[in-house]
Tab-separated table of C-alpha atoms in Angstrom:
chain	number	residue	atom	x	y	z
A	1	GLY	CA	-19.661	-34.703	-37.774
A	2	GLU	CA	-23.076	-36.442	-38.186
A	3	ASP	CA	-20.795	-39.469	-39.826
A	4	VAL	CA	-18.832	-39.935	-36.912
A	5	GLU	CA	-20.715	-40.826	-33.508
A	6	GLN	CA	-19.518	-40.966	-30.138
A	7	SER	CA	-21.154	-40.278	-26.125
A	8	LEU	CA	-20.872	-36.778	-24.735
A	9	PHE	CA	-19.850	-37.878	-21.727
A	10	LEU	CA	-17.679	-39.807	-19.172
A	11	SER	CA	-16.957	-39.584	-15.969
A	12	VAL	CA	-14.124	-41.732	-14.661
A	13	ARG	CA	-11.829	-42.391	-10.889
A	14	GLU	CA	-8.378	-41.445	-11.319
A	15	GLY	CA	-6.462	-44.863	-11.260
A	16	ASP	CA	-9.312	-48.090	-12.844
A	17	SER	CA	-9.529	-48.001	-16.737
A	18	SER	CA	-11.508	-45.685	-19.208
A	19	VAL	CA	-13.469	-47.050	-22.447
A	20	ILE	CA	-14.098	-44.085	-24.872
A	21	ASN	CA	-16.742	-45.493	-28.088
A	22	CYS	CA	-17.401	-44.068	-30.704
A	23	THR	CA	-19.405	-45.378	-34.151
A	24	TYR	CA	-18.418	-44.638	-37.652
A	25	THR	CA	-20.278	-44.916	-41.036
A	26	ASP	CA	-17.750	-44.887	-44.018
A	27	SER	CA	-16.722	-48.773	-44.232
A	28	SER	CA	-14.216	-47.493	-47.036
A	29	SER	CA	-12.485	-45.402	-44.378
A	30	THR	CA	-8.833	-46.623	-44.292
A	31	TYR	CA	-7.841	-45.000	-41.172
A	32	LEU	CA	-9.334	-43.868	-37.581
A	33	TYR	CA	-7.517	-41.086	-35.278
A	34	TRP	CA	-8.079	-40.375	-31.616
A	35	TYR	CA	-7.922	-36.542	-30.642
A	36	LYS	CA	-7.054	-35.423	-27.585
A	37	GLN	CA	-8.110	-31.978	-27.454
A	38	GLU	CA	-7.066	-29.662	-23.518
A	39	PRO	CA	-8.980	-26.874	-22.659
A	40	GLY	CA	-6.894	-23.270	-24.703
A	41	ALA	CA	-5.156	-25.567	-27.073
A	42	GLY	CA	-5.004	-27.337	-29.925
A	43	LEU	CA	-6.081	-31.027	-30.914
A	44	GLN	CA	-3.022	-33.569	-30.318
A	45	LEU	CA	-3.012	-37.321	-31.986
A	46	LEU	CA	-3.549	-40.020	-29.729
A	47	THR	CA	-3.283	-43.243	-32.160
A	48	TYR	CA	-4.046	-44.367	-34.556
A	49	ILE	CA	-5.306	-47.302	-36.422
A	50	PHE	CA	-5.470	-48.968	-39.441
A	51	SER	CA	-8.833	-50.582	-40.665
A	52	ASN	CA	-6.883	-54.067	-41.631
A	53	MET	CA	-6.161	-54.434	-37.393
A	54	ASP	CA	-7.519	-54.856	-35.011
A	55	MET	CA	-5.749	-54.027	-31.710
A	56	LYS	CA	-3.985	-52.334	-31.545
A	57	GLN	CA	-1.209	-50.895	-26.930
A	58	ASP	CA	0.545	-48.069	-27.063
A	59	GLN	CA	1.686	-47.598	-23.475
A	60	ARG	CA	-1.409	-46.978	-21.452
A	61	LEU	CA	-3.474	-47.331	-24.700
A	62	THR	CA	-5.285	-49.522	-26.841
A	63	VAL	CA	-7.670	-49.368	-29.171
A	64	LEU	CA	-9.527	-51.905	-30.206
A	65	LEU	CA	-11.490	-51.633	-33.734
A	66	ASN	CA	-14.743	-54.094	-35.126
A	67	LYS	CA	-15.187	-53.465	-38.884
A	68	LYS	CA	-17.639	-55.338	-39.461
A	69	ASP	CA	-20.060	-52.631	-36.715
A	70	LYS	CA	-17.894	-49.766	-37.809
A	71	HIS	CA	-17.156	-49.585	-34.164
A	72	LEU	CA	-14.184	-47.902	-32.148
A	73	SER	CA	-12.631	-47.812	-28.797
A	74	LEU	CA	-10.010	-46.242	-26.799
A	75	ARG	CA	-9.576	-47.358	-23.829
A	76	ILE	CA	-7.470	-46.120	-21.582
A	77	ALA	CA	-4.967	-47.978	-18.789
A	78	ASP	CA	-4.710	-46.488	-15.363
A	79	THR	CA	-6.163	-43.226	-15.826
A	80	GLN	CA	-5.192	-40.197	-14.793
A	81	THR	CA	-5.260	-36.584	-13.827
A	82	GLY	CA	-4.203	-35.297	-16.646
A	83	ASP	CA	-6.195	-37.257	-19.276
A	84	SER	CA	-9.492	-34.905	-18.586
A	85	ALA	CA	-9.728	-33.635	-21.995
A	86	ILE	CA	-12.067	-34.245	-24.482
A	87	TYR	CA	-11.353	-36.988	-26.973
A	88	PHE	CA	-11.857	-37.086	-30.431
A	89	CYS	CA	-12.530	-40.301	-32.743
A	90	ALA	CA	-11.652	-39.062	-36.263
A	91	GLU	CA	-12.155	-40.710	-39.977
A	92	LYS	CA	-10.804	-40.541	-43.139
A	93	ASP	CA	-12.584	-40.125	-45.651
A	94	ASN	CA	-10.124	-39.675	-48.687
A	95	ASP	CA	-6.800	-38.782	-49.120
A	96	TYR	CA	-6.402	-35.747	-46.629
A	97	LYS	CA	-9.836	-34.823	-45.528
A	98	LEU	CA	-10.611	-36.293	-41.429
A	99	SER	CA	-14.144	-36.184	-40.529
A	100	PHE	CA	-15.007	-35.835	-37.024
A	101	GLY	CA	-17.092	-37.059	-33.753
A	102	ALA	CA	-18.525	-34.119	-32.012
A	103	GLY	CA	-15.557	-35.615	-28.769
A	104	THR	CA	-16.189	-37.268	-25.711
A	105	THR	CA	-15.545	-35.230	-22.205
A	106	VAL	CA	-13.357	-36.644	-19.908
A	107	THR	CA	-13.486	-36.344	-16.275
A	108	VAL	CA	-11.106	-38.339	-13.647
A	109	ARG	CA	-12.497	-37.462	-10.382
A	110	ALA	CA	-10.051	-38.275	-6.741
B	1	GLY	CA	7.586	-20.960	-33.890
B	2	ALA	CA	7.694	-25.170	-33.515
B	3	GLY	CA	3.939	-25.117	-33.493
B	4	VAL	CA	1.389	-23.799	-35.659
B	5	SER	CA	0.536	-20.158	-34.783
B	6	GLN	CA	-2.654	-18.853	-35.035
B	7	THR	CA	-3.486	-15.078	-34.522
B	8	PRO	CA	-5.862	-13.781	-33.063
B	9	SER	CA	-6.457	-16.094	-30.450
B	10	ASN	CA	-9.630	-14.290	-29.850
B	11	LYS	CA	-11.843	-12.180	-32.208
B	12	VAL	CA	-15.296	-10.417	-31.329
B	13	THR	CA	-16.785	-8.255	-33.968
B	14	GLU	CA	-20.153	-6.330	-34.567
B	15	LYS	CA	-22.798	-8.981	-37.281
B	16	GLY	CA	-21.830	-7.377	-40.651
B	17	LYS	CA	-18.196	-6.781	-40.374
B	18	TYR	CA	-15.065	-8.035	-42.072
B	19	VAL	CA	-12.747	-10.284	-39.711
B	20	GLU	CA	-10.007	-12.473	-41.527
B	21	LEU	CA	-7.790	-14.995	-39.493
B	22	ARG	CA	-4.056	-16.314	-40.003
B	23	CYS	CA	-1.872	-19.097	-39.901
B	24	ASP	CA	1.093	-19.886	-39.507
B	25	PRO	CA	2.038	-23.527	-40.665
B	26	ILE	CA	5.012	-25.773	-39.026
B	27	SER	CA	8.123	-24.100	-41.348
B	28	GLY	CA	8.040	-27.083	-44.124
B	29	HIS	CA	4.624	-28.434	-44.204
B	30	THR	CA	3.400	-27.988	-47.245
B	31	ALA	CA	-0.582	-28.843	-46.288
B	32	LEU	CA	-3.071	-26.485	-44.612
B	33	TYR	CA	-6.078	-27.362	-43.364
B	34	TRP	CA	-9.204	-25.239	-41.791
B	35	TYR	CA	-10.783	-26.541	-40.050
B	36	ARG	CA	-14.187	-24.720	-37.858
B	37	GLN	CA	-15.154	-26.492	-34.888
B	38	SER	CA	-19.130	-24.413	-33.179
B	39	LEU	CA	-19.958	-25.187	-29.841
B	40	GLY	CA	-20.306	-28.680	-27.845
B	41	GLN	CA	-19.421	-29.989	-31.605
B	42	GLY	CA	-16.339	-31.874	-33.804
B	43	PRO	CA	-14.453	-30.025	-36.014
B	44	GLU	CA	-16.007	-28.983	-39.429
B	45	PHE	CA	-13.297	-29.996	-42.276
B	46	LEU	CA	-13.417	-26.110	-44.520
B	47	ILE	CA	-10.841	-25.614	-47.006
B	48	TYR	CA	-7.395	-27.500	-47.988
B	49	PHE	CA	-4.088	-26.196	-49.372
B	50	GLN	CA	-1.728	-28.508	-50.671
B	51	GLY	CA	0.907	-25.311	-51.855
B	52	THR	CA	-0.415	-22.441	-52.804
B	53	GLY	CA	-3.670	-23.872	-54.293
B	54	ALA	CA	-6.690	-24.537	-52.742
B	55	ALA	CA	-6.803	-28.036	-53.461
B	56	ASP	CA	-10.213	-28.747	-51.495
B	57	ASP	CA	-12.431	-25.322	-50.562
B	58	SER	CA	-15.364	-27.639	-50.185
B	59	GLY	CA	-16.635	-26.819	-46.991
B	60	LEU	CA	-16.846	-24.002	-46.734
B	61	PRO	CA	-20.499	-22.678	-46.086
B	62	ASN	CA	-20.902	-20.563	-48.943
B	63	ASP	CA	-19.475	-17.833	-50.676
B	64	ARG	CA	-18.996	-15.290	-47.829
B	65	PHE	CA	-15.582	-17.194	-46.471
B	66	PHE	CA	-13.016	-17.811	-49.065
B	67	ALA	CA	-8.587	-17.842	-47.379
B	68	VAL	CA	-5.677	-17.577	-49.341
B	69	ARG	CA	-2.046	-18.280	-49.167
B	70	PRO	CA	-0.557	-17.249	-51.477
B	71	GLU	CA	2.979	-18.102	-51.014
B	72	GLY	CA	3.158	-22.000	-49.789
B	73	SER	CA	2.870	-20.867	-45.584
B	74	VAL	CA	1.077	-18.796	-44.309
B	75	SER	CA	-2.776	-18.638	-44.650
B	76	THR	CA	-5.834	-16.728	-44.074
B	77	LEU	CA	-9.185	-17.180	-43.952
B	78	LYS	CA	-11.844	-14.126	-44.393
B	79	ILE	CA	-14.805	-14.169	-43.599
B	80	GLN	CA	-17.323	-11.225	-45.640
B	81	ARG	CA	-20.460	-9.699	-43.845
B	82	THR	CA	-20.204	-11.501	-40.490
B	83	GLU	CA	-23.142	-14.238	-38.861
B	84	ARG	CA	-24.250	-14.605	-35.213
B	85	GLY	CA	-23.424	-17.839	-36.352
B	86	ASP	CA	-20.506	-17.955	-37.963
B	87	SER	CA	-19.391	-17.497	-34.045
B	88	ALA	CA	-16.590	-20.439	-33.676
B	89	VAL	CA	-12.940	-21.716	-33.393
B	90	TYR	CA	-11.527	-21.507	-37.021
B	91	LEU	CA	-9.125	-24.906	-36.283
B	92	CYS	CA	-5.574	-24.385	-38.450
B	93	ALA	CA	-3.389	-27.570	-39.007
B	94	SER	CA	-0.832	-28.271	-40.974
B	95	SER	CA	1.158	-31.539	-41.840
B	96	LEU	CA	4.087	-32.490	-43.345
B	97	THR	CA	3.367	-33.250	-46.950
B	98	GLY	CA	0.017	-34.494	-48.481
B	99	GLN	CA	1.471	-37.772	-49.159
B	100	GLY	CA	1.682	-37.810	-45.405
B	101	ALA	CA	-1.187	-36.684	-43.854
B	102	VAL	CA	-2.581	-40.387	-46.428
B	103	LEU	CA	-0.356	-42.610	-44.514
B	104	THR	CA	-1.019	-41.622	-40.846
B	105	GLY	CA	-3.087	-38.409	-40.648
B	106	GLU	CA	-1.104	-36.931	-38.407
B	107	LEU	CA	-2.209	-33.344	-38.492
B	108	PHE	CA	-1.024	-30.428	-36.220
B	109	PHE	CA	-3.178	-28.162	-34.940
B	110	GLY	CA	-2.809	-24.790	-33.595
B	111	GLU	CA	-4.421	-23.241	-30.241
B	112	GLY	CA	-7.381	-21.812	-32.745
B	113	SER	CA	-8.914	-18.856	-33.202
B	114	ARG	CA	-12.196	-17.828	-31.522
B	115	LEU	CA	-14.418	-15.921	-33.986
B	116	THR	CA	-17.381	-13.456	-31.644
B	117	VAL	CA	-19.918	-12.323	-33.762
B	118	LEU	CA	-22.620	-10.079	-31.570
């Protein structure tokens, strides 16, 4: 949605780190999320971060949150070909509604 | 099935026709959501059900769109007098409870129904 913005494309070499950036506008967002969408598949929740945290690590994934600048990033370490997908940043508008960005298409090249 | 099931996976129709899209959520999930994803964009919220009732239908674009969930499980999204601008992938998601969604936002999405209006 228009409240969440992210870069549209990212190309990365296999084995390198990927960093996907996102900005959001709602300062009252309690949770922020990263979803992954592979071709022909539904969205899959990758990870989320609570707004009172500034970092969360989960295996190869690291989420950084700068609440002051309303900036969220997802770092994927040791990017693999299976990481090629569209990644969506999302914020929770209220108790149940998510606002998604337009998605970043990540292409992993050998 | 184990996941959210949506039918049909693809629907091609002519402008002005009526369309129904079906969603079968994960068993036991009380919360159900419809989102619409246009080409090159992220999903946009349409409607949220908690049980049988539509708790929030503020995302429905106009009165040609309607959704029901009569028994608190399967939901049908209905589009009357379809227009070319309705072409999109319609995504359904469910979560265990509304509170579960509050805590983690973990919505389980189906693969979507791709609607093409000619």
